[in-house]
């Protein structure tokens, strides 16, 4: 990079890549950037071939010169002094424990008060990084661990690691129903056909794989550990509904209150009725550090609300 605000690089197409797609060759020659980002730069003319703007599917010739001269998008979101629970931070990354109720990225109805706004206040130079360094998301009412990149190279590295399924994410959830044996859900997920704020199982959706196993089993409920092999929007919530084990407290995907028989006035009923969100927590996060290449592992204890509900379940009949 010759300018801190401009990404500059170039490469020559080798014989082994002759007649391949422009975007595919670019992904191989500039591996520090995601293919999606390279496609954007091709379309905007910031990544050219022999000085000419071409479409991503253009077939390249051996010896062609790819020149990259791109300016990262700057954010127009306001920095806001919102407290963050940061577990680790260095020059490349930070790892935080997201609380319930914090929206990750601004959107319709959530322009301010998001994690992105908080990150811009905590580290103003993130204004030069797409999405303020955010590489993956948690739902507003899901708690737990997230990693954020503080440099463009770290962000591209982490995005690529996520795409290659090298970032390990383990969740805990409380669900309706008794899960006896561990298993795997392999069902594609796409936008719901009529309810656009929801996701659903669709044959034309993106591949999605979730592994699950019970940590504890109760009379009509289970405490479950889940591992993401892919990272689709609402993946755990959609997959568990698909299995018939919706998350407790999840009104969007079927986790509506189910009355435990014989416990009409019990504290368990009050706890279930009063639980305000999907009972889902991102407990463990592991990845290879983008600079040191050391393995990084982080743990976040179960939140107080989920721990209290789990205690109620334990107090009542266990299978």
C-alpha positions as a LaTeX table, in Angstrom:
\begin{tabular}{lrrr}
\hline
Residue & $x$ (\AA) & $y$ (\AA) & $z$ (\AA) \\
\hline
Unk1 & 0.00 & 0.00 & 0.00 \\
Unk2 & 1.49 & 3.39 & $-1.02$ \\
Unk3 & $-1.25$ & 5.39 & 0.71 \\
Unk4 & $-2.96$ & 4.39 & 3.94 \\
Unk5 & $-6.30$ & 5.31 & 2.35 \\
Unk6 & $-5.74$ & 3.58 & $-0.99$ \\
Unk7 & $-5.19$ & $-0.12$ & $-1.63$ \\
Unk8 & $-2.67$ & $-0.55$ & $-4.44$ \\
Unk9 & $-1.33$ & $-3.79$ & $-5.87$ \\
Unk10 & $-0.77$ & $-5.58$ & $-9.16$ \\
Unk11 & $-0.16$ & $-9.11$ & $-10.47$ \\
Unk12 & 0.53 & $-10.90$ & $-13.75$ \\
Unk13 & $-1.68$ & $-13.79$ & $-14.89$ \\
Unk14 & 0.39 & $-17.02$ & $-15.03$ \\
Unk15 & $-0.02$ & $-19.68$ & $-17.72$ \\
Unk16 & $-1.92$ & $-21.94$ & $-15.31$ \\
Unk17 & $-4.75$ & $-19.39$ & $-15.10$ \\
Unk18 & $-5.15$ & $-18.60$ & $-18.79$ \\
Unk19 & $-8.79$ & $-18.38$ & $-19.95$ \\
Unk20 & $-10.19$ & $-18.48$ & $-16.43$ \\
Unk21 & $-12.74$ & $-15.95$ & $-15.14$ \\
Unk22 & $-11.41$ & $-12.55$ & $-14.14$ \\
Unk23 & $-12.88$ & $-12.73$ & $-10.62$ \\
Unk24 & $-11.55$ & $-16.23$ & $-10.01$ \\
Unk25 & $-8.04$ & $-15.26$ & $-11.10$ \\
Unk26 & $-8.20$ & $-12.12$ & $-8.95$ \\
Unk27 & $-9.20$ & $-14.21$ & $-5.93$ \\
Unk28 & $-6.11$ & $-16.39$ & $-6.43$ \\
Unk29 & $-3.71$ & $-13.54$ & $-7.12$ \\
Unk30 & $-5.01$ & $-11.29$ & $-4.32$ \\
Unk31 & $-5.86$ & $-13.90$ & $-1.63$ \\
Unk32 & $-5.96$ & $-11.32$ & 1.17 \\
Unk33 & $-9.30$ & $-10.04$ & $-0.18$ \\
Unk34 & $-12.60$ & $-11.87$ & $-0.39$ \\
Unk35 & $-13.94$ & $-12.80$ & $-3.83$ \\
Unk36 & $-17.08$ & $-10.74$ & $-3.20$ \\
Unk37 & $-15.03$ & $-7.63$ & $-2.49$ \\
Unk38 & $-12.86$ & $-8.21$ & $-5.57$ \\
Unk39 & $-16.00$ & $-8.55$ & $-7.70$ \\
Unk40 & $-17.19$ & $-5.18$ & $-6.37$ \\
Unk41 & $-13.87$ & $-3.59$ & $-7.31$ \\
Unk42 & $-14.00$ & $-5.17$ & $-10.78$ \\
Unk43 & $-17.47$ & $-3.76$ & $-11.34$ \\
Unk44 & $-16.49$ & $-0.32$ & $-10.03$ \\
Unk45 & $-13.39$ & $-0.22$ & $-12.25$ \\
Unk46 & $-10.98$ & $-0.17$ & $-9.30$ \\
Unk47 & $-9.56$ & $-3.53$ & $-10.40$ \\
Unk48 & $-8.63$ & $-3.54$ & $-14.07$ \\
Unk49 & $-6.96$ & $-5.87$ & $-16.53$ \\
Unk50 & $-4.41$ & $-4.39$ & $-18.93$ \\
Unk51 & $-5.75$ & $-0.97$ & $-17.98$ \\
Unk52 & $-9.30$ & $-1.84$ & $-19.07$ \\
Unk53 & $-12.50$ & $-2.32$ & $-17.10$ \\
Unk54 & $-13.96$ & $-5.79$ & $-17.64$ \\
Unk55 & $-16.85$ & $-7.78$ & $-16.19$ \\
Unk56 & $-16.14$ & $-10.45$ & $-13.55$ \\
Unk57 & $-16.78$ & $-13.32$ & $-16.01$ \\
Unk58 & $-14.28$ & $-12.01$ & $-18.58$ \\
Unk59 & $-11.75$ & $-14.73$ & $-19.57$ \\
Unk60 & $-8.19$ & $-13.58$ & $-18.93$ \\
Unk61 & $-5.09$ & $-14.31$ & $-21.03$ \\
Unk62 & $-1.66$ & $-15.37$ & $-19.84$ \\
Unk63 & 0.58 & $-12.40$ & $-19.15$ \\
Unk64 & $-2.29$ & $-9.97$ & $-18.58$ \\
Unk65 & $-1.65$ & $-7.42$ & $-15.85$ \\
Unk66 & $-4.21$ & $-6.97$ & $-13.06$ \\
Unk67 & $-3.97$ & $-3.59$ & $-11.35$ \\
Unk68 & $-5.79$ & $-2.87$ & $-8.11$ \\
Unk69 & $-6.26$ & 0.71 & $-6.94$ \\
Unk70 & $-9.18$ & 0.85 & $-4.55$ \\
Unk71 & $-10.32$ & 3.19 & $-1.81$ \\
Unk72 & $-12.08$ & 1.55 & 1.15 \\
Unk73 & $-15.54$ & 2.95 & 1.74 \\
Unk74 & $-15.75$ & 5.31 & 4.68 \\
Unk75 & $-18.72$ & 5.12 & 7.01 \\
Unk76 & $-21.15$ & 7.97 & 7.59 \\
Unk77 & $-22.47$ & 6.51 & 10.84 \\
Unk78 & $-22.00$ & 8.47 & 14.05 \\
Unk79 & $-19.59$ & 7.33 & 16.74 \\
Unk80 & $-21.45$ & 6.73 & 20.02 \\
Unk81 & $-20.12$ & 6.18 & 23.53 \\
Unk82 & $-21.75$ & 2.82 & 24.15 \\
Unk83 & $-20.04$ & 0.53 & 26.71 \\
Unk84 & $-18.38$ & $-2.57$ & 25.27 \\
Unk85 & $-17.28$ & $-5.68$ & 27.13 \\
Unk86 & $-13.96$ & $-6.25$ & 25.36 \\
Unk87 & $-12.22$ & $-9.47$ & 26.32 \\
Unk88 & $-9.13$ & $-9.05$ & 24.15 \\
Unk89 & $-7.64$ & $-6.36$ & 21.92 \\
Unk90 & $-4.45$ & $-5.76$ & 19.94 \\
Unk91 & $-3.52$ & $-3.84$ & 16.79 \\
Unk92 & $-5.26$ & $-6.35$ & 14.50 \\
Unk93 & $-8.42$ & $-7.55$ & 16.24 \\
Unk94 & $-10.68$ & $-7.24$ & 19.23 \\
Unk95 & $-12.96$ & $-9.84$ & 20.79 \\
Unk96 & $-16.06$ & $-8.74$ & 22.67 \\
Unk97 & $-18.96$ & $-10.23$ & 24.59 \\
Unk98 & $-22.18$ & $-8.82$ & 23.07 \\
Unk99 & $-25.06$ & $-8.18$ & 25.47 \\
Unk100 & $-28.74$ & $-8.80$ & 24.88 \\
Unk101 & $-30.48$ & $-6.02$ & 22.97 \\
Unk102 & $-27.49$ & $-4.60$ & 21.11 \\
Unk103 & $-28.04$ & $-4.48$ & 17.33 \\
Unk104 & $-24.80$ & $-5.28$ & 15.49 \\
Unk105 & $-25.16$ & $-3.18$ & 12.35 \\
Unk106 & $-27.37$ & $-0.16$ & 11.51 \\
Unk107 & $-30.43$ & $-0.94$ & 9.43 \\
Unk108 & $-34.06$ & $-0.02$ & 8.99 \\
Unk109 & $-35.29$ & 1.26 & 12.34 \\
Unk110 & $-31.84$ & 0.92 & 13.93 \\
Unk111 & $-29.76$ & 3.78 & 12.56 \\
Unk112 & $-28.07$ & 4.52 & 15.88 \\
Unk113 & $-27.22$ & 2.72 & 19.10 \\
Unk114 & $-25.59$ & $-0.24$ & 17.38 \\
Unk115 & $-22.37$ & $-2.14$ & 17.90 \\
Unk116 & $-20.98$ & $-0.42$ & 14.79 \\
Unk117 & $-21.60$ & 3.00 & 16.35 \\
Unk118 & $-19.90$ & 1.84 & 19.54 \\
Unk119 & $-16.88$ & 0.51 & 17.65 \\
Unk120 & $-16.42$ & 3.82 & 15.82 \\
Unk121 & $-16.23$ & 5.58 & 19.19 \\
Unk122 & $-13.89$ & 3.02 & 20.71 \\
Unk123 & $-11.53$ & 2.98 & 17.70 \\
Unk124 & $-12.13$ & 5.92 & 15.31 \\
Unk125 & $-9.83$ & 4.53 & 12.60 \\
Unk126 & $-12.39$ & 1.77 & 12.03 \\
Unk127 & $-14.19$ & 4.42 & 9.96 \\
Unk128 & $-11.85$ & 3.38 & 7.12 \\
Unk129 & $-12.71$ & $-0.33$ & 7.40 \\
Unk130 & $-15.91$ & $-1.68$ & 5.75 \\
Unk131 & $-18.61$ & $-2.26$ & 8.38 \\
Unk132 & $-16.18$ & $-0.94$ & 11.02 \\
Unk133 & $-14.35$ & $-4.27$ & 10.96 \\
Unk134 & $-17.41$ & $-6.42$ & 11.67 \\
Unk135 & $-16.99$ & $-9.82$ & 10.00 \\
Unk136 & $-19.92$ & $-11.77$ & 11.45 \\
Unk137 & $-23.10$ & $-10.98$ & 13.33 \\
Unk138 & $-25.27$ & $-12.04$ & 16.21 \\
Unk139 & $-28.99$ & $-11.32$ & 16.34 \\
Unk140 & $-30.09$ & $-8.39$ & 18.49 \\
Unk141 & $-31.29$ & $-10.67$ & 21.28 \\
Unk142 & $-28.54$ & $-13.28$ & 21.02 \\
Unk143 & $-25.64$ & $-12.82$ & 23.42 \\
Unk144 & $-22.01$ & $-13.85$ & 23.32 \\
Unk145 & $-18.69$ & $-13.71$ & 21.53 \\
Unk146 & $-17.76$ & $-11.79$ & 18.39 \\
Unk147 & $-14.42$ & $-10.99$ & 16.76 \\
Unk148 & $-13.90$ & $-7.64$ & 15.04 \\
Unk149 & $-11.05$ & $-6.74$ & 12.68 \\
Unk150 & $-9.14$ & $-3.48$ & 13.22 \\
Unk151 & $-7.28$ & $-3.47$ & 9.90 \\
Unk152 & $-8.39$ & $-4.18$ & 6.35 \\
Unk153 & $-5.96$ & $-7.08$ & 6.02 \\
Unk154 & $-7.23$ & $-8.63$ & 9.26 \\
Unk155 & $-10.83$ & $-8.25$ & 8.07 \\
Unk156 & $-10.12$ & $-9.87$ & 4.73 \\
Unk157 & $-8.28$ & $-12.69$ & 6.49 \\
Unk158 & $-11.13$ & $-13.35$ & 8.92 \\
Unk159 & $-13.76$ & $-13.17$ & 6.17 \\
Unk160 & $-11.80$ & $-15.73$ & 4.19 \\
Unk161 & $-11.41$ & $-17.96$ & 7.28 \\
Unk162 & $-15.16$ & $-17.78$ & 7.85 \\
Unk163 & $-15.84$ & $-18.65$ & 4.23 \\
Unk164 & $-13.47$ & $-21.62$ & 4.50 \\
Unk165 & $-15.13$ & $-22.63$ & 7.79 \\
Unk166 & $-11.96$ & $-22.27$ & 9.82 \\
Unk167 & $-13.53$ & $-20.09$ & 12.52 \\
Unk168 & $-15.12$ & $-22.29$ & 15.18 \\
Unk169 & $-18.28$ & $-21.06$ & 16.92 \\
Unk170 & $-20.00$ & $-22.96$ & 19.72 \\
Unk171 & $-23.39$ & $-21.89$ & 21.10 \\
Unk172 & $-25.60$ & $-22.93$ & 23.99 \\
Unk173 & $-29.39$ & $-22.89$ & 23.78 \\
Unk174 & $-32.43$ & $-23.90$ & 25.79 \\
Unk175 & $-35.06$ & $-25.55$ & 23.62 \\
Unk176 & $-38.50$ & $-27.09$ & 23.85 \\
Unk177 & $-38.49$ & $-30.88$ & 23.51 \\
Unk178 & $-36.22$ & $-33.72$ & 24.58 \\
Unk179 & $-33.11$ & $-34.27$ & 22.45 \\
Unk180 & $-31.66$ & $-37.66$ & 23.32 \\
Unk181 & $-28.99$ & $-38.23$ & 20.68 \\
Unk182 & $-26.52$ & $-35.85$ & 19.00 \\
Unk183 & $-27.07$ & $-35.09$ & 15.36 \\
Unk184 & $-26.60$ & $-32.79$ & 12.40 \\
Unk185 & $-29.05$ & $-30.59$ & 10.52 \\
Unk186 & $-28.19$ & $-30.14$ & 6.86 \\
Unk187 & $-30.92$ & $-28.01$ & 5.30 \\
Unk188 & $-30.52$ & $-24.98$ & 2.98 \\
Unk189 & $-31.72$ & $-21.62$ & 4.26 \\
Unk190 & $-33.11$ & $-18.70$ & 2.29 \\
Unk191 & $-35.33$ & $-15.67$ & 2.73 \\
Unk192 & $-38.94$ & $-16.56$ & 3.57 \\
Unk193 & $-41.13$ & $-16.26$ & 0.47 \\
Unk194 & $-43.77$ & $-14.02$ & 2.05 \\
Unk195 & $-42.35$ & $-12.81$ & 5.38 \\
Unk196 & $-39.21$ & $-10.97$ & 4.31 \\
Unk197 & $-37.84$ & $-10.45$ & 7.82 \\
Unk198 & $-37.74$ & $-14.22$ & 8.36 \\
Unk199 & $-35.60$ & $-17.03$ & 7.02 \\
Unk200 & $-36.82$ & $-20.52$ & 6.15 \\
Unk201 & $-35.75$ & $-23.91$ & 4.83 \\
Unk202 & $-35.73$ & $-23.66$ & 1.03 \\
Unk203 & $-34.49$ & $-25.96$ & $-1.70$ \\
Unk204 & $-32.99$ & $-22.96$ & $-3.47$ \\
Unk205 & $-31.42$ & $-21.57$ & $-0.31$ \\
Unk206 & $-27.77$ & $-21.48$ & 0.69 \\
Unk207 & $-26.28$ & $-24.63$ & 2.18 \\
Unk208 & $-26.44$ & $-24.64$ & 5.97 \\
Unk209 & $-25.13$ & $-27.21$ & 8.45 \\
Unk210 & $-25.58$ & $-27.22$ & 12.23 \\
Unk211 & $-24.28$ & $-29.86$ & 14.66 \\
Unk212 & $-26.02$ & $-30.33$ & 17.99 \\
Unk213 & $-25.86$ & $-32.39$ & 21.19 \\
Unk214 & $-27.63$ & $-32.29$ & 24.52 \\
Unk215 & $-25.76$ & $-31.09$ & 27.60 \\
Unk216 & $-28.73$ & $-31.77$ & 29.90 \\
Unk217 & $-32.19$ & $-33.19$ & 29.29 \\
Unk218 & $-35.27$ & $-32.34$ & 31.35 \\
Unk219 & $-38.91$ & $-33.40$ & 31.32 \\
Unk220 & $-39.92$ & $-31.40$ & 28.26 \\
Unk221 & $-36.85$ & $-29.30$ & 27.56 \\
Unk222 & $-33.19$ & $-29.63$ & 26.62 \\
Unk223 & $-30.01$ & $-27.67$ & 27.25 \\
Unk224 & $-28.15$ & $-27.95$ & 23.95 \\
Unk225 & $-24.69$ & $-27.24$ & 22.55 \\
Unk226 & $-24.61$ & $-26.23$ & 18.89 \\
Unk227 & $-21.72$ & $-25.92$ & 16.47 \\
Unk228 & $-21.98$ & $-23.93$ & 13.25 \\
Unk229 & $-20.40$ & $-25.42$ & 10.16 \\
Unk230 & $-21.87$ & $-22.56$ & 8.11 \\
Unk231 & $-23.10$ & $-19.14$ & 9.19 \\
Unk232 & $-26.45$ & $-18.27$ & 7.66 \\
Unk233 & $-28.82$ & $-15.65$ & 9.03 \\
Unk234 & $-30.88$ & $-17.08$ & 11.93 \\
Unk235 & $-29.36$ & $-20.50$ & 11.17 \\
Unk236 & $-29.64$ & $-22.08$ & 14.63 \\
Unk237 & $-33.13$ & $-20.74$ & 15.19 \\
Unk238 & $-34.38$ & $-21.96$ & 11.80 \\
Unk239 & $-32.71$ & $-25.36$ & 12.04 \\
Unk240 & $-33.96$ & $-26.10$ & 15.55 \\
Unk241 & $-37.49$ & $-25.14$ & 14.52 \\
Unk242 & $-37.09$ & $-27.43$ & 11.52 \\
Unk243 & $-36.18$ & $-30.30$ & 13.86 \\
Unk244 & $-39.19$ & $-29.59$ & 16.07 \\
Unk245 & $-37.08$ & $-28.18$ & 18.94 \\
Unk246 & $-37.58$ & $-24.38$ & 18.80 \\
Unk247 & $-35.63$ & $-22.16$ & 21.15 \\
Unk248 & $-37.37$ & $-21.11$ & 24.33 \\
Unk249 & $-38.45$ & $-17.48$ & 24.06 \\
Unk250 & $-38.19$ & $-17.26$ & 20.28 \\
Unk251 & $-41.49$ & $-15.78$ & 19.00 \\
Unk252 & $-40.27$ & $-15.62$ & 15.40 \\
Unk253 & $-39.47$ & $-19.31$ & 14.96 \\
Unk254 & $-42.01$ & $-21.14$ & 17.07 \\
Unk255 & $-40.61$ & $-20.81$ & 20.55 \\
Unk256 & $-43.92$ & $-19.63$ & 21.98 \\
Unk257 & $-44.67$ & $-20.58$ & 25.57 \\
Unk258 & $-45.66$ & $-24.21$ & 26.06 \\
Unk259 & $-47.32$ & $-24.87$ & 29.40 \\
Unk260 & $-45.64$ & $-27.66$ & 31.40 \\
Unk261 & $-48.38$ & $-30.03$ & 32.63 \\
Unk262 & $-49.19$ & $-29.97$ & 36.34 \\
Unk263 & $-47.20$ & $-26.81$ & 37.02 \\
Unk264 & $-49.83$ & $-24.11$ & 36.48 \\
Unk265 & $-48.57$ & $-21.73$ & 39.17 \\
Unk266 & $-44.96$ & $-22.86$ & 39.44 \\
Unk267 & $-41.87$ & $-20.69$ & 39.29 \\
Unk268 & $-40.94$ & $-22.61$ & 36.13 \\
Unk269 & $-44.08$ & $-21.33$ & 34.39 \\
Unk270 & $-43.28$ & $-17.79$ & 35.48 \\
Unk271 & $-39.70$ & $-18.20$ & 34.28 \\
Unk272 & $-40.74$ & $-19.51$ & 30.88 \\
Unk273 & $-43.44$ & $-16.86$ & 30.43 \\
Unk274 & $-41.10$ & $-14.10$ & 31.49 \\
Unk275 & $-38.13$ & $-15.09$ & 29.39 \\
Unk276 & $-37.83$ & $-12.14$ & 26.98 \\
Unk277 & $-35.69$ & $-13.46$ & 24.13 \\
Unk278 & $-34.49$ & $-16.51$ & 22.27 \\
Unk279 & $-32.43$ & $-18.53$ & 24.74 \\
Unk280 & $-29.23$ & $-18.52$ & 22.69 \\
Unk281 & $-25.67$ & $-17.64$ & 23.71 \\
Unk282 & $-22.43$ & $-17.70$ & 21.67 \\
Unk283 & $-20.22$ & $-19.37$ & 24.27 \\
Unk284 & $-16.97$ & $-20.24$ & 22.53 \\
Unk285 & $-15.01$ & $-18.71$ & 19.66 \\
Unk286 & $-11.73$ & $-19.94$ & 18.20 \\
Unk287 & $-9.67$ & $-18.87$ & 15.19 \\
Unk288 & $-6.11$ & $-18.38$ & 14.00 \\
Unk289 & $-4.79$ & $-14.87$ & 14.63 \\
Unk290 & $-4.37$ & $-12.96$ & 11.34 \\
Unk291 & $-0.88$ & $-11.68$ & 12.24 \\
Unk292 & 0.75 & $-14.01$ & 14.78 \\
Unk293 & $-0.90$ & $-17.15$ & 13.33 \\
Unk294 & $-1.41$ & $-18.36$ & 16.91 \\
Unk295 & $-4.59$ & $-20.19$ & 17.80 \\
Unk296 & $-6.98$ & $-17.94$ & 19.75 \\
Unk297 & $-9.73$ & $-19.37$ & 21.95 \\
Unk298 & $-12.28$ & $-17.43$ & 23.99 \\
Unk299 & $-15.09$ & $-18.45$ & 26.34 \\
Unk300 & $-18.08$ & $-16.49$ & 27.61 \\
Unk301 & $-20.06$ & $-17.77$ & 30.62 \\
Unk302 & $-23.79$ & $-18.27$ & 30.25 \\
Unk303 & $-25.71$ & $-15.02$ & 30.76 \\
Unk304 & $-27.56$ & $-14.48$ & 34.02 \\
Unk305 & $-31.02$ & $-14.78$ & 32.46 \\
Unk306 & $-30.21$ & $-18.11$ & 30.77 \\
Unk307 & $-28.44$ & $-19.41$ & 33.90 \\
Unk308 & $-31.50$ & $-18.56$ & 36.00 \\
Unk309 & $-33.85$ & $-20.34$ & 33.59 \\
Unk310 & $-31.53$ & $-23.33$ & 33.46 \\
Unk311 & $-31.61$ & $-23.43$ & 37.25 \\
Unk312 & $-35.41$ & $-23.56$ & 37.19 \\
Unk313 & $-35.32$ & $-26.43$ & 34.72 \\
Unk314 & $-32.90$ & $-28.30$ & 36.95 \\
Unk315 & $-35.14$ & $-27.73$ & 39.97 \\
Unk316 & $-38.01$ & $-29.51$ & 38.22 \\
Unk317 & $-38.13$ & $-33.10$ & 37.00 \\
Unk318 & $-35.11$ & $-34.28$ & 35.03 \\
Unk319 & $-35.37$ & $-37.21$ & 32.59 \\
\hline
\end{tabular}
